[in-house]
XYZ file of C-alpha atoms in Angstrom:
119
model
C 96.699 96.591 110.822
C 99.503 98.490 109.104
C 99.238 101.318 106.658
C 96.088 101.654 104.622
C 96.285 99.668 101.398
C 95.098 100.778 97.976
C 92.358 98.115 98.124
C 91.107 99.547 101.393
C 91.261 103.075 99.994
C 89.288 101.922 96.936
C 86.700 100.223 99.156
C 86.385 103.304 101.356
C 86.048 105.534 98.288
C 83.318 103.271 96.880
C 81.530 103.389 100.246
C 81.872 107.179 100.364
C 80.582 107.497 96.796
C 77.288 105.889 97.865
C 76.706 108.917 100.144
C 74.705 106.574 102.389
C 77.114 106.690 105.308
C 76.806 104.555 108.403
C 73.191 105.653 108.872
C 72.436 104.319 105.394
C 73.889 100.949 106.389
C 71.732 100.862 109.512
C 68.641 101.915 107.553
C 69.381 99.110 105.065
C 69.166 96.640 107.948
C 72.734 95.378 108.124
C 73.422 93.003 110.992
C 77.227 93.113 110.960
C 79.684 95.969 110.641
C 81.440 96.044 107.236
C 85.123 95.133 107.475
C 86.217 98.443 105.897
C 84.846 100.307 108.915
C 86.435 98.099 111.596
C 89.769 99.205 113.011
C 91.702 97.253 115.627
C 91.878 99.700 118.529
C 95.070 98.113 119.864
C 97.007 98.595 116.656
C 98.613 101.970 116.199
C 98.929 103.313 112.688
C 102.374 104.540 111.819
C 101.872 107.638 109.720
C 104.623 109.515 108.002
C 104.860 111.960 105.137
C 104.753 109.266 102.456
C 101.530 108.692 100.526
C 99.517 105.738 101.816
C 98.584 104.723 98.303
C 100.610 104.726 95.124
C 97.631 105.893 93.048
C 98.429 109.589 92.415
C 94.700 110.360 92.207
C 94.308 109.244 95.825
C 96.825 111.161 97.906
C 95.507 112.700 101.100
C 97.035 116.133 101.763
C 99.588 116.019 104.575
C 100.313 119.119 106.659
C 103.585 119.012 108.614
C 103.427 121.407 111.566
C 107.078 120.753 112.461
C 108.009 123.269 109.761
C 106.356 126.091 111.718
C 108.216 125.131 114.895
C 111.532 125.268 113.075
C 110.849 128.432 111.068
C 107.936 130.706 112.002
C 108.273 132.559 108.690
C 106.748 129.455 107.040
C 103.473 129.981 108.928
C 101.673 131.640 106.002
C 102.841 128.872 103.668
C 101.400 126.201 105.984
C 98.164 128.187 106.291
C 97.932 128.241 102.482
C 98.442 124.457 102.418
C 95.629 124.009 104.953
C 93.341 126.332 102.992
C 94.055 124.460 99.756
C 93.486 121.048 101.379
C 90.165 122.222 102.825
C 88.983 123.653 99.509
C 90.042 120.692 97.364
C 89.593 117.737 99.734
C 87.617 118.888 102.759
C 90.156 117.253 105.076
C 93.867 116.612 105.549
C 96.305 114.664 107.732
C 98.376 116.597 110.265
C 101.786 115.257 111.264
C 104.269 116.492 113.861
C 101.500 118.323 115.736
C 102.912 117.580 119.180
C 99.715 116.090 120.627
C 100.624 113.038 122.730
C 99.261 109.694 121.530
C 97.622 109.172 124.928
C 95.483 112.292 124.412
C 94.499 111.165 120.905
C 93.570 107.719 122.269
C 91.395 109.340 124.954
C 89.644 111.447 122.310
C 88.956 108.375 120.169
C 87.632 106.483 123.211
C 85.324 109.408 124.005
C 84.039 109.521 120.432
C 83.421 105.757 120.433
C 81.582 106.027 123.733
C 79.416 108.873 122.446
C 78.450 107.093 119.228
C 77.784 103.770 120.947
C 75.237 105.398 123.272
C 71.674 104.382 122.465
C 69.182 107.236 122.088
């Protein structure tokens, strides 16, 4: 799986617009996981500072923390970018954060384990 395509973004947006979430799918009695939710855990996404979709209406905010490491005077500017992304989108993508991929993989494995636990 490479970068997210516009079709996938459109499908995810349509799914999000239903406001049903994964619980809504379960409550509806689905027996298979929708393809838009499945991600190959062995494939690493290669993210950079380019938009993942050419549709200008769908451009996830990207916060580059490398700028702060190079010039600490830019800290307030990055904070403003984070604030704006949170207010307008509710989320953002962070790049050049310095967290090793192995740590991120462990976090994802822990999250998967938690959510696969039966109550």
